[in-house]
Every structure is written in structure tokens, then in C-alpha cells.
Short mmCIF file of C-alpha atoms and ligand atoms in Angstrom, two decimals:
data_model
loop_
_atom_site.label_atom_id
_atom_site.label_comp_id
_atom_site.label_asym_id
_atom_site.label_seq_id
_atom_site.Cartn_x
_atom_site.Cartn_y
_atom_site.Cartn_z
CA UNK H 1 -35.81 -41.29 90.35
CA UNK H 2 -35.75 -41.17 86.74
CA UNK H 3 -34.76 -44.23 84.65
CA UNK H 4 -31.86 -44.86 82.46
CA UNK H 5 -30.98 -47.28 79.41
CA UNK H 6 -27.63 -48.99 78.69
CA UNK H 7 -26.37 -49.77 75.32
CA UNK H 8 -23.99 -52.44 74.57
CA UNK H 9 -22.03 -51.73 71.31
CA UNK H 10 -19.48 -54.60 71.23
CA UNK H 11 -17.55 -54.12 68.29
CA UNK H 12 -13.75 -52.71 68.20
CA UNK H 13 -10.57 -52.78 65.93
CA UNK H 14 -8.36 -55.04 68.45
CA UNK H 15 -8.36 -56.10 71.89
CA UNK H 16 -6.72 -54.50 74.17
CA UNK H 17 -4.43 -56.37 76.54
CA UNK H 18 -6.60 -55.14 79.76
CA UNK H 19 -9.93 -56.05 78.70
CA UNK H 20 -12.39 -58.06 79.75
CA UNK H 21 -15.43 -56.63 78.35
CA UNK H 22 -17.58 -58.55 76.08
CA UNK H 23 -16.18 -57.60 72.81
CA UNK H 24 -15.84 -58.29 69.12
CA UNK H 25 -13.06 -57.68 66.48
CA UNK H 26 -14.89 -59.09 63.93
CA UNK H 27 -17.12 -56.87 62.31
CA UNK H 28 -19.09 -58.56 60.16
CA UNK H 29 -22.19 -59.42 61.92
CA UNK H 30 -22.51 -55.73 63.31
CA UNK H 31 -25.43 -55.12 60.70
CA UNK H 32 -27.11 -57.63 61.91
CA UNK H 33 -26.64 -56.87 65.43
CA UNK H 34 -27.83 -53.73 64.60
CA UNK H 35 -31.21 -54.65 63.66
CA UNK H 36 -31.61 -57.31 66.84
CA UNK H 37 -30.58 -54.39 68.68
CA UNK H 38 -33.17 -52.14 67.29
CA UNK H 39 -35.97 -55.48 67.76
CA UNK H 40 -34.68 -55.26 71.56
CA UNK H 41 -35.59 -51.56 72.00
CA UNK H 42 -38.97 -52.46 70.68
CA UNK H 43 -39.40 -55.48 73.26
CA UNK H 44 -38.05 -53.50 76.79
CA UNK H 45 -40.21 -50.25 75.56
CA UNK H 46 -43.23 -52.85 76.54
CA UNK H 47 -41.71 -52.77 79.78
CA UNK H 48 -40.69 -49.63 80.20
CA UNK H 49 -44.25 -48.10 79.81
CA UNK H 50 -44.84 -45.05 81.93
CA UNK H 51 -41.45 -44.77 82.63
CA UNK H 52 -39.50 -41.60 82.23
CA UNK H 53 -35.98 -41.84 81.24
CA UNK H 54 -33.20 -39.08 81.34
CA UNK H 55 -30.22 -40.45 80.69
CA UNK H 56 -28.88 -42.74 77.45
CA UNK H 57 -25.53 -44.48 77.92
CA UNK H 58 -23.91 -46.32 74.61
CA UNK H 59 -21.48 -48.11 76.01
CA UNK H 60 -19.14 -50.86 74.58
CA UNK H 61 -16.54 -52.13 72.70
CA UNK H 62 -16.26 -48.99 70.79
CA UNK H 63 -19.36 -46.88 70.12
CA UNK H 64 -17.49 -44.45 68.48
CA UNK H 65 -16.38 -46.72 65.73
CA UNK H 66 -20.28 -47.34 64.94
CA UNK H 67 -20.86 -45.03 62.03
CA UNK H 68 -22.73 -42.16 63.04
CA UNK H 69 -25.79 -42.91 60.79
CA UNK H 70 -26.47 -45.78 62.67
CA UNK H 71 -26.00 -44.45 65.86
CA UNK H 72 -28.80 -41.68 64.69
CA UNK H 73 -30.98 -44.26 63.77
CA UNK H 74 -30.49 -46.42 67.18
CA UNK H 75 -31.00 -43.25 68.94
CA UNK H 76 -34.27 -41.92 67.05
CA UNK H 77 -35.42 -45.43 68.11
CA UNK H 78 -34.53 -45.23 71.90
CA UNK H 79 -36.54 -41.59 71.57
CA UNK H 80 -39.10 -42.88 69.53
CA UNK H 81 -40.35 -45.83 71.93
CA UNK H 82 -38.93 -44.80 75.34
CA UNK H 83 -40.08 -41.89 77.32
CA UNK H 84 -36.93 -39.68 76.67
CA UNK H 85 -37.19 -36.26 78.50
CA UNK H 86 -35.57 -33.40 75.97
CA UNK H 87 -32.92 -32.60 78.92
CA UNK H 88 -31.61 -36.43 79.22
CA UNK H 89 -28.01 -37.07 79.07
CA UNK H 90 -26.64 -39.17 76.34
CA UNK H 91 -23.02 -40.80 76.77
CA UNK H 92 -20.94 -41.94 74.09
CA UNK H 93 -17.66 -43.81 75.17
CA UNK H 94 -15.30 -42.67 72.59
CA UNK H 95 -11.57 -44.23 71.52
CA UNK H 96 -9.14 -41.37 70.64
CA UNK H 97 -8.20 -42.48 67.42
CA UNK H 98 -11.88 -42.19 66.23
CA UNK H 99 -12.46 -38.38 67.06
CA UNK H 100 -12.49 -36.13 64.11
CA UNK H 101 -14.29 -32.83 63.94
CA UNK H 102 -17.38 -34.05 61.28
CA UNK H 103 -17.65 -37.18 63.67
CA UNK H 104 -17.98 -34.70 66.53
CA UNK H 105 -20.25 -32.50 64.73
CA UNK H 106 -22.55 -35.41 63.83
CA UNK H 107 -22.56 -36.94 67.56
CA UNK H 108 -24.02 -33.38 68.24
CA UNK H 109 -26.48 -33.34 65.65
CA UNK H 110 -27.97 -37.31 66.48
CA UNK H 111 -28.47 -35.80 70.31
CA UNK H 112 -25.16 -37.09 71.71
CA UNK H 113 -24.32 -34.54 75.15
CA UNK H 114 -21.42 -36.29 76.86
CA UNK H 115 -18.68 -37.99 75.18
CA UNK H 116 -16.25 -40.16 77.58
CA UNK H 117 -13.14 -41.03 76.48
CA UNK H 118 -10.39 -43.89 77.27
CA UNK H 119 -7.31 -41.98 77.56
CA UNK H 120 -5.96 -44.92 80.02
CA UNK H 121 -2.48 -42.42 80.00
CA UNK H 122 -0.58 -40.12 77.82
CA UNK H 123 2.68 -41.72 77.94
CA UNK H 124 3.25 -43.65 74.47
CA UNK H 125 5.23 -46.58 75.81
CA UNK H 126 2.23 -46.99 78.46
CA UNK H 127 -0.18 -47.24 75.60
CA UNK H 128 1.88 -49.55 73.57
CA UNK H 129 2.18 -51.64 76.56
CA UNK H 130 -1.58 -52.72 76.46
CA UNK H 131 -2.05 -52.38 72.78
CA UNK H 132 -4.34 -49.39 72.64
CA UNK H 133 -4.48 -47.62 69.25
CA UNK H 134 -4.08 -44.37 70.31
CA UNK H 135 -0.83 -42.19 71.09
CA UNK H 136 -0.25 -39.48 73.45
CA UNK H 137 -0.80 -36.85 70.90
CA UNK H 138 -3.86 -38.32 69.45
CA UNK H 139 -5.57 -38.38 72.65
CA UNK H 140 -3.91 -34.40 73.01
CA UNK H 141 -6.16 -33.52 70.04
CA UNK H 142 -9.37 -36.11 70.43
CA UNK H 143 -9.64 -34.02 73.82
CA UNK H 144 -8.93 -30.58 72.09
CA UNK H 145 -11.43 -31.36 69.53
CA UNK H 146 -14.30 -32.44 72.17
CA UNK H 147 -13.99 -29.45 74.66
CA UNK H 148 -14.37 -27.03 72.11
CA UNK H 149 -18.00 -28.53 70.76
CA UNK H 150 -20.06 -27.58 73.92
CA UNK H 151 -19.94 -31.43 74.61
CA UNK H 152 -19.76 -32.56 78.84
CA UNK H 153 -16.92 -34.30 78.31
CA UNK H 154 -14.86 -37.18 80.78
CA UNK H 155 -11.54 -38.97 80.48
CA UNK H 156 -10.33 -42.51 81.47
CA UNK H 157 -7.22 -43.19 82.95
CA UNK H 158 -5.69 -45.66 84.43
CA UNK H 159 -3.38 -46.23 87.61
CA UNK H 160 -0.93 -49.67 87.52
CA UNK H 161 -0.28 -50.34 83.68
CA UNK H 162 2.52 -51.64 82.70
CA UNK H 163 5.66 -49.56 82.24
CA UNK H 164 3.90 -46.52 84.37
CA UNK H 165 5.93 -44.67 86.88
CA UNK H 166 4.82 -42.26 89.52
CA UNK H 167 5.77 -38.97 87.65
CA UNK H 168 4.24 -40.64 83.97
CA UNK H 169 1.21 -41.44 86.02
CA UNK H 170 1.44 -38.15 87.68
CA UNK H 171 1.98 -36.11 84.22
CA UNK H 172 -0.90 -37.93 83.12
CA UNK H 173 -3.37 -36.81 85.39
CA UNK H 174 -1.97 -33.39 84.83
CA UNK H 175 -2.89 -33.42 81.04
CA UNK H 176 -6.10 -34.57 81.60
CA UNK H 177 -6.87 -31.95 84.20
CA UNK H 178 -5.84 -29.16 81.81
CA UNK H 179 -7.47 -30.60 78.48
CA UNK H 180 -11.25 -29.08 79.08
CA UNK H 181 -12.64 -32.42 80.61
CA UNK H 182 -15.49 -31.80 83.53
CA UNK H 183 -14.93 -35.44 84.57
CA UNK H 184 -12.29 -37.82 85.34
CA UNK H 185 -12.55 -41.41 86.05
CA UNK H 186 -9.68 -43.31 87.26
CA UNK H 187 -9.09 -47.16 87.59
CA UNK H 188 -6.89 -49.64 89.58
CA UNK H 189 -5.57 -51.80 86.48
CA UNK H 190 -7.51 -54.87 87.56
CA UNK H 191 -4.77 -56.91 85.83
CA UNK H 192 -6.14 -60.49 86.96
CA UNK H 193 -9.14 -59.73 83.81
CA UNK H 194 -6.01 -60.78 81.72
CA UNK H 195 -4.03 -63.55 81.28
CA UNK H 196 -1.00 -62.37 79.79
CA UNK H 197 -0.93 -59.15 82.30
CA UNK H 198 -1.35 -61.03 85.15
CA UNK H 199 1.17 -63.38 84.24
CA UNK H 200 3.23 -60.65 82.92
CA UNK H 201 3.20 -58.76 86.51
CA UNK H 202 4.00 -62.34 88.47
CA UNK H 203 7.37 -62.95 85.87
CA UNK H 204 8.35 -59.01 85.18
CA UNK H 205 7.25 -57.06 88.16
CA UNK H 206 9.65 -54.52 88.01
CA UNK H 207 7.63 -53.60 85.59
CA UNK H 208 5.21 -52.26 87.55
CA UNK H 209 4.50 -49.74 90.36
CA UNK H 210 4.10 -51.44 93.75
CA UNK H 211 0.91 -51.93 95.61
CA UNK H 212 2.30 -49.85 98.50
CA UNK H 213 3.34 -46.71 95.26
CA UNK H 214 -0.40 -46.95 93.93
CA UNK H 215 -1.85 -46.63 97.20
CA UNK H 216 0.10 -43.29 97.80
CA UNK H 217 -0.32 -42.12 94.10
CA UNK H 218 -3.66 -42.78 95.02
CA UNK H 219 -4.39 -40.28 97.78
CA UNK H 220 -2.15 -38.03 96.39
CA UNK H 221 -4.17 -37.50 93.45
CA UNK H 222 -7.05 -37.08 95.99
CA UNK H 223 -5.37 -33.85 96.51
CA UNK H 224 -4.34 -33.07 93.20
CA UNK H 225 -8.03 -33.28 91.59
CA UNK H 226 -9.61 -31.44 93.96
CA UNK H 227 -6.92 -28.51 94.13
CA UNK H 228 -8.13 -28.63 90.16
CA UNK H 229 -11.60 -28.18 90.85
CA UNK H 230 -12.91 -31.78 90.74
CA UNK H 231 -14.78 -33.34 93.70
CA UNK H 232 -14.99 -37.07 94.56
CA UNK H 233 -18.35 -38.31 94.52
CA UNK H 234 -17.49 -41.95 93.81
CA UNK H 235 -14.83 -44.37 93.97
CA UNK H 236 -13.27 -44.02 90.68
CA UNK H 237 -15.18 -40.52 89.85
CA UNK H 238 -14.45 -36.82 89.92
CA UNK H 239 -16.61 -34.14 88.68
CA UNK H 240 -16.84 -30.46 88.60
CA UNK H 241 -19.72 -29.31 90.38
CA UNK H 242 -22.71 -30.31 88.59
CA UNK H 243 -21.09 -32.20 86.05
CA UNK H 244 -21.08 -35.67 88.12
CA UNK H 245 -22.73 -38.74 85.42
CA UNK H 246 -26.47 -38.94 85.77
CA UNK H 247 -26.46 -42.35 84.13
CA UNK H 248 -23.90 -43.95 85.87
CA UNK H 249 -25.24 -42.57 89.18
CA UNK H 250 -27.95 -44.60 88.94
CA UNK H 251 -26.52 -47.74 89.41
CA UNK H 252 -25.04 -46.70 92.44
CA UNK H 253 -28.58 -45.07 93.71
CA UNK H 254 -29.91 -48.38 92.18
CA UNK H 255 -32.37 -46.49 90.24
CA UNK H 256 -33.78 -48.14 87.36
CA UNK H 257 -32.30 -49.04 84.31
CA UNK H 258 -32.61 -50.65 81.35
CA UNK H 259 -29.91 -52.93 79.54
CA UNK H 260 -30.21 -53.55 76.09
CA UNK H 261 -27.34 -55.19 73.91
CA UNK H 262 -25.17 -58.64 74.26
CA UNK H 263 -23.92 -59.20 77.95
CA UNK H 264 -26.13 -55.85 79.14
CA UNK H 265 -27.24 -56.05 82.82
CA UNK H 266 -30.78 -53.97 83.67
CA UNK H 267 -32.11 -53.73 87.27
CA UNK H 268 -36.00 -52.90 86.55
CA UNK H 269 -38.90 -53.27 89.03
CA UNK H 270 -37.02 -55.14 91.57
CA UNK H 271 -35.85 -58.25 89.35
CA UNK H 272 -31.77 -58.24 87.81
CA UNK H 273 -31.91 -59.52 84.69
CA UNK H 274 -28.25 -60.05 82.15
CA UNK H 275 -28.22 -60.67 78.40
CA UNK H 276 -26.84 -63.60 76.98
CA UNK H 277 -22.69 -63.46 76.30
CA UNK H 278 -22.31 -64.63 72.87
CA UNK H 279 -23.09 -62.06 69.89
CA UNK H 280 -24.79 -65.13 68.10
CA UNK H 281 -27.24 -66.32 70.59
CA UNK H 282 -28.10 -62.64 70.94
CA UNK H 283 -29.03 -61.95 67.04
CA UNK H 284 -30.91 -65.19 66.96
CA UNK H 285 -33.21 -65.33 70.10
CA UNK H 286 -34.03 -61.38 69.06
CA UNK H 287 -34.56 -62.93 65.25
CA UNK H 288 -37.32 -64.98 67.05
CA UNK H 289 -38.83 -61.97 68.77
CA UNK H 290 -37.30 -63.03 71.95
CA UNK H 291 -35.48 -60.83 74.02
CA UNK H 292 -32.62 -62.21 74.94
CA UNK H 293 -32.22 -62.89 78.91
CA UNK H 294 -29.47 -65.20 80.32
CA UNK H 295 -30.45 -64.72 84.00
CA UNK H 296 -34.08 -63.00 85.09
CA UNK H 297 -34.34 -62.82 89.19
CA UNK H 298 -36.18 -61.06 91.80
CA UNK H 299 -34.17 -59.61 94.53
CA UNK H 300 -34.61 -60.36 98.02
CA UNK H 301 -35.29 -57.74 100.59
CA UNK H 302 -31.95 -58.77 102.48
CA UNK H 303 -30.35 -59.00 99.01
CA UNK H 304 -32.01 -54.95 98.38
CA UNK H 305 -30.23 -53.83 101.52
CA UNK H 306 -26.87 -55.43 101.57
CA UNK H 307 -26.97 -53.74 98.02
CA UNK H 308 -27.98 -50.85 98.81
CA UNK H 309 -25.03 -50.47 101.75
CA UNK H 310 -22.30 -51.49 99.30
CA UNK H 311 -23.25 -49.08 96.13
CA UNK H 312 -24.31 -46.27 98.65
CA UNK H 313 -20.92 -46.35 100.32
CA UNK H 314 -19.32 -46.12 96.74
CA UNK H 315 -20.83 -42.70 97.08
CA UNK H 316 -19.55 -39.48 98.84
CA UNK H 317 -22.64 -38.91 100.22
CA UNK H 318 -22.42 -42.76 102.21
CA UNK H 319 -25.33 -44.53 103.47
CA UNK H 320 -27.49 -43.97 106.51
CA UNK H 321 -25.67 -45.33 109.69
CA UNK H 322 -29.04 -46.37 110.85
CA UNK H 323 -29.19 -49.24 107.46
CA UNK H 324 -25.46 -50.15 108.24
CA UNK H 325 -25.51 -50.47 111.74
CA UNK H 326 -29.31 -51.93 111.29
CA UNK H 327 -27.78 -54.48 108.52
CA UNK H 328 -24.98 -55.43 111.01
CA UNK H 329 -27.02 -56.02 114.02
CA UNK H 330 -29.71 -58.68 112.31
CA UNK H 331 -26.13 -60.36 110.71
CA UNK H 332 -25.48 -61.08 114.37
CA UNK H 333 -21.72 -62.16 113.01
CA UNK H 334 -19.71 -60.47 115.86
CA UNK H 335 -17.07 -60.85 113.37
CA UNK H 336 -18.28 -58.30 110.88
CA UNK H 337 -19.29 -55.93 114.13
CA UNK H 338 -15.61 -55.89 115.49
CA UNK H 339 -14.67 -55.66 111.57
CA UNK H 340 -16.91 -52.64 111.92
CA UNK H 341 -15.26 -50.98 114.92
CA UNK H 342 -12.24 -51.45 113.54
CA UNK H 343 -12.90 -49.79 110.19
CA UNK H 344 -13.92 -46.72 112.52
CA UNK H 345 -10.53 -46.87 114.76
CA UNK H 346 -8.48 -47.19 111.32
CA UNK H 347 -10.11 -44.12 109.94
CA UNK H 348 -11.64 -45.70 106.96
CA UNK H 349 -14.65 -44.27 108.01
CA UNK H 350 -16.34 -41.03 108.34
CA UNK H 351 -19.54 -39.44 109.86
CA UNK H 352 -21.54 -37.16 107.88
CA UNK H 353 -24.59 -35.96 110.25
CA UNK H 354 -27.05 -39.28 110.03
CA UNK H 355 -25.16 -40.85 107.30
CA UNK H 356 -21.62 -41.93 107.10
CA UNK H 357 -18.92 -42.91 104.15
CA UNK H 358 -15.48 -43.94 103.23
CA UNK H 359 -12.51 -41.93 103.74
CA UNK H 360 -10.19 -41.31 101.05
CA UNK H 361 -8.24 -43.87 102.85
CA UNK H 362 -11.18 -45.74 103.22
CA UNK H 363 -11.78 -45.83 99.35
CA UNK H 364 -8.38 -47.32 98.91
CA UNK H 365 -9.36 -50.79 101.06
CA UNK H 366 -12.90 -50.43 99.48
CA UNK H 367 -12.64 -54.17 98.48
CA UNK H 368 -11.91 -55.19 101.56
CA UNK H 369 -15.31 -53.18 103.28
CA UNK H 370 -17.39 -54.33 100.69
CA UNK H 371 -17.50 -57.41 100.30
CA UNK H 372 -18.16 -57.61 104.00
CA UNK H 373 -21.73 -56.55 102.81
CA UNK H 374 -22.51 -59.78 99.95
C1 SAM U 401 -15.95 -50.07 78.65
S1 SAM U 401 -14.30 -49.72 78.95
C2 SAM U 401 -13.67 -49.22 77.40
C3 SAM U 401 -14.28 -48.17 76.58
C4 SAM U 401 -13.51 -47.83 75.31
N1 SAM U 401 -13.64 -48.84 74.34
C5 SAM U 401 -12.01 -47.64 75.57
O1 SAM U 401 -11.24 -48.51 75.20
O2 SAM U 401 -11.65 -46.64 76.12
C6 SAM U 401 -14.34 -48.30 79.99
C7 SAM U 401 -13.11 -48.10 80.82
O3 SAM U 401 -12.86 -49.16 81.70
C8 SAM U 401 -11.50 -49.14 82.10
N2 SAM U 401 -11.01 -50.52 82.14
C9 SAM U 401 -11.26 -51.49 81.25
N3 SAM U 401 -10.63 -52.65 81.62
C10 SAM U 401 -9.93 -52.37 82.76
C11 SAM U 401 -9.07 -53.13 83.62
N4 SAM U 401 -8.77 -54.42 83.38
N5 SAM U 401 -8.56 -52.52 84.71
C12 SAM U 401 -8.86 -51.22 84.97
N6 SAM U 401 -9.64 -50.46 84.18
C13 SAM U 401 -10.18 -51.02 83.09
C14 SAM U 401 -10.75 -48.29 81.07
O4 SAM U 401 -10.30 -47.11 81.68
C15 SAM U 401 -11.82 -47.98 80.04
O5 SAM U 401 -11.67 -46.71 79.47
S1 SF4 U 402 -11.11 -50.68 72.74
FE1 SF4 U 402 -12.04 -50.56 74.81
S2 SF4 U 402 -13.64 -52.12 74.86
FE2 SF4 U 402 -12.34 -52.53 73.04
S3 SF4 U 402 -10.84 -54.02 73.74
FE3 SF4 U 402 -9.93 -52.00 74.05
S4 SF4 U 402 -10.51 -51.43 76.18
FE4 SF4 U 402 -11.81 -53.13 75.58
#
């Protein structure tokens, strides 16, 4: 399979009160970061050699608040010492409040094809609740002014924030299906990456749907996204036919990719390697000539299967029953094989010819299958 390359771009205007990414609010080292980011490119291209690459992901923080002659610059660079195929995918994870039409116009012209953007909901007390910077109607017209620029285009939502009811979360999903978008990605508020929200949930919970209400809102927009069009082809991911994320899909195949960027993660010739956290250590080791590795290790082969069992079974298209039933047996825990059974009799499983995968049901307790596999 072709290779891919991450981009971290940490820098945004505030922090929202969900986040745990590694990100900054102050801008002014992002120059600087810039060029260690460029030296980086330069280093991992002596790695990459011989490698062809088709996808391009610039993640963050905010990408879309980099501006856009610097993202043509970082991108000529990728291009210029990676092998970049001319049909590659390039993601740019956009906020709503940063999409104008010349900004969309010059993503286009530096190469960008697929713009995803956090929506996280289109109910304004929703948004206030975590802080984002965005209203309902600026998201409205960010998404009005991506579909119409010939740009693949995906929105974020997500399901348990503060304040959200079943018919907001509901009407929601609904304005995202209609707004153009040929992806949807939607996430379980993972509200212990907070302090204040987890604390908030434990003293205010009335504030909040129920486990029991997310699990049905769940399933039922199972039904609702693929009435629209959209098929599930991973956990948190719906796409229209052929319009699933060729980058992302790597890390569930556990293709190769690069990681380039404070706190990036690349899995490259059998060894996971991570950047260093802190935006400092990054620019310095990189003004050394360094790149910048916190952890380098080789995986083992039992490591390379249990892997390969948990990201495949994020995946519609599941794993082969032969590797999961294989992977069980040499476990000999007779735990994890009536665990197994079970998962069967509860209908969290299902067969598909040689290979098998999670139910929709299945996908709901995925947390609980998974990490049977570590
Ligand atoms: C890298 S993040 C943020 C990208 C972009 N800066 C934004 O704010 O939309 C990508 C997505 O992860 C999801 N996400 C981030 N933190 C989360 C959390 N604690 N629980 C659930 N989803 C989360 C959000 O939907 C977000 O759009
Ligand atoms: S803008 Fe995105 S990356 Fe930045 S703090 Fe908010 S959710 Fe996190």
C-alpha cells in the first residue's frame, strides 16, 4: 500500500474545553516552528526514499489558521522531497470561523483536495458550552462555501456535549447530511480528556444525555446516515461511496506513514516512533539537525498481530477469523475465549464469508472488545 504523511500544525486562537490535543495559543514561535518543520521534511525524506506517497494530512491545532502562503510553501516542500503521486489526497482540518471564499480558493490553488471541518454541532448553546469560536450559522456558510469549490469535503460532530439533547443532536446530524459533505465523522465526547468537563458531568449531569440515550442516538443514526447515502466503514466514519479517507485509512490498514510535527506519531518499516510534546524541544533538537523522536521502537510480531486485530475490526470490512481465532488460541486465556463466544451470542459480532466484524451494536461496546486484544 501506498504511504502517507501527517502534519502537526499546533497552533489555534483558544482552547477548547474538549481538547486534549497538543496545542498552542500562543503564536509567536509559529515562524519558527515553521522552519523546524520544513528541516523535518528534509530529515524523514532520507527515510522515505523509494517510497510512494498518496495521501497528505495537515492536521492540528488549526491548520486553517496557518496563512495560506505558508501552507504553499510547506506543501511545495512535502512535493518537492517526498514521492507525491499527482492523484494524492491532501486534508486540511479546517475551523468554521476561518473559511472565506479567497482562503478556499487559495487551499485549491497550493493542492489542498479535502477539507475536514469541526462542526462538533449546530446548536449555538452546544458550541458555547465548550468554547468553540464558531456559531451555528458560521458553520451553515463555512460548509456552503466548501461544497461549492469541487473540494471532498467531511464534517465533525460530536455526540455527548454538554447541553445536547436528542432532537439538537438529531437536527445536527440532519444539517450536516444536507450541507454537500461526502463524509461524516462522529465522536463519543471523551469528556475524561478534560478536567473541567469531566468534573462538570460528575456535579451537573443533568446536563448531559445519559449513557443509555447516546447508545440509542447512536444506532439510530446508524440508520439515519445510511438512509442519506453514507456507509459505515469505520467506527466513527461514514462516506459516500468512494469518498471514504485514504489517509486516515491507513492507520487502520497500518500502512505506512510518516509523522512530522510536535507530538506526531509515524509507523514506518515496522518501528513506532512519536515526536517530542513540547513545541520548544521540537524547534531546538530540529535547530541541531536532529529530528526530533521521543520514543523510536520496533514492533513485535505478537505486538503486529494483536494490532492488526484491533484496527482491522475498526473496519467494516473486519479481520480474518482465521488471525482472531488464531490470536485467541496461542493466548490460551480461556477467559478471553468464553469472552469471545459471548461477543458472538450477544450479537456484537458478525460473519462476513472468511472474515468477520463488529455489529453496529458491536461498535457501540468497541472499547470493551478491544482492549481484549493489547
Ligand atoms: C484534531 S481535532 C480538532 C481539529 C480542529 N481544530 C477543530 O477544532 O475542529 C479533530 C476532531 O476530534 C474531535 N475531538 C477532539 N477532542 C475530542 C473529545 N474530547 N471527545 C470527542 N471528540 C473529540 C472533534 O470532533 C474534532 O473536530
Ligand atoms: S480548535 Fe480544535 S485543536 Fe484547537 S483547541 Fe479547539 S478542538 Fe482543539
Amino acid at each position: 500500500m501506498n504511504a502517507g504523511v501527517y502534519v502537526h500544525l499546533p497552533y489555534c486562537a483558544s482552547r477548547c474545553g474538549y481538547c486534549s490535543f497538543v496545542v498552542s495559543t500562543d503564536a509567536s514561535s509559529q515562524e519558527a516552528y515553521l522552519t523546524a518543520l520544513g528541516r523535518e521534511v528534509d530529515l524523514a525524506a532520507g527515510q522515505a526514499q523509494g517510497a510512494r506517497f498518496d495521501s497528505i494530512y495537515l492536521g492540528g491545532g488549526t491548520p486553517s489558521l496557518i496563512p495560506v502562503g505558508d501552507l504553499g510553501v510547506l506543501l511545495d516542500r512535502l512535493r518537492a522531497r517526498l514521492s507525491v503521486g499527482p492523484q494524492s489526497e491532501v486534508t486540511l482540518e479546517a475551523n468554521p470561523e476561518d473559511v472565506t471564499v479567497p482562503r478556499r480558493d487559495a487551499w485549491l490553488a497550493a493542492g489542498v483536495t479535502r477539507i475536514s471541518v469541526g462542526v462538533q454541532s449546530f446548536e449555538d448553546r452546544e458550541l458555547r458550552a465548550v468554547g468553540r469560536r464558531h456559531d451555528s450559522a458560521r458553520a451553515r456558510e463555512a460548509l456552503r462555501i466548501l461544497a461549492s469549490g469541487g473540494l471532498s469535503l467531511s464534517g465533525d460532530l460530536i455526540l455527548g456535549l454538554p447541553e445536547q439533547t436528542a432532537d439538537s443532536f438529531r437536527g445536527s446530524l440532519a444539517t450536516l447530511c444536507a450541507s454537500g459533505v461526502d463524509h461524516v465523522s462522529v465522536y463519543l465526547l471523551e469528556a475524561e480528556k478534560s478536567k473541567s468537563l469531566e468534573e462538570d458531568r460528575r456535579v451537573r449531569p443533568e446536563r448531559y444525555l445519559s449513557d443509555d440515550a447516546q447508545a440509542d442516538l447512536w444506532l439510530e443514526m446508524g440508520e439515519l446516515l445510511s438512509g442519506q447515502g453514507f456507509e459505515h466503514y469505520e467506527i466513527s466514519n461514514w462516506a459516500r461511496p468512494g469518498r471514504q479517507a485514504v489517509h486516515n485509512t491507513k492507520y487502520w490498514r497500518r500502512a505506512p506513514t510518516l509523522g512530522l510535527g510536535v507530538s506526531a506519531h509515524e509507523f514506518w518499516n515496522g518501528r513506532r516512533r512519536s515526536n517530542v510534546a513540547a513545541l520548544e524541544a521540537y524547534i531546538r533538537r530540529l535547530e541541531r539537525g536532529e529530528r526530533p523522536v521521543a520514543v523510536d521502537r520496533v514492533t513485535s510480531p505478537e505486538e503486529d498481530c494483536a494490532e492488526s486485530i484491533m484496527l482491522g475490526l475498526r473496519l467494516s470490512q473486519g479481520v480474518a477469523r482465521s488471525e482472531i481465532e488464531g490470536w485467541i488460541a496461542r493466548r490460551g486465556d480461556s477467559r478471553l475465549a468464553a469472552d469471545y463466544a459471548g461477543w458472538w451470542e450477544r450479537g456484537l459480532l458478525r460473519p462476513l464469508g472468511e472474515r468477520l466484524a463488529l455489529t453496529e451494536r458491536g461498535y457501540l461496546l468497541s472499547n470493551e472488545i478491544l482492549c481484549r486484544f493489547v
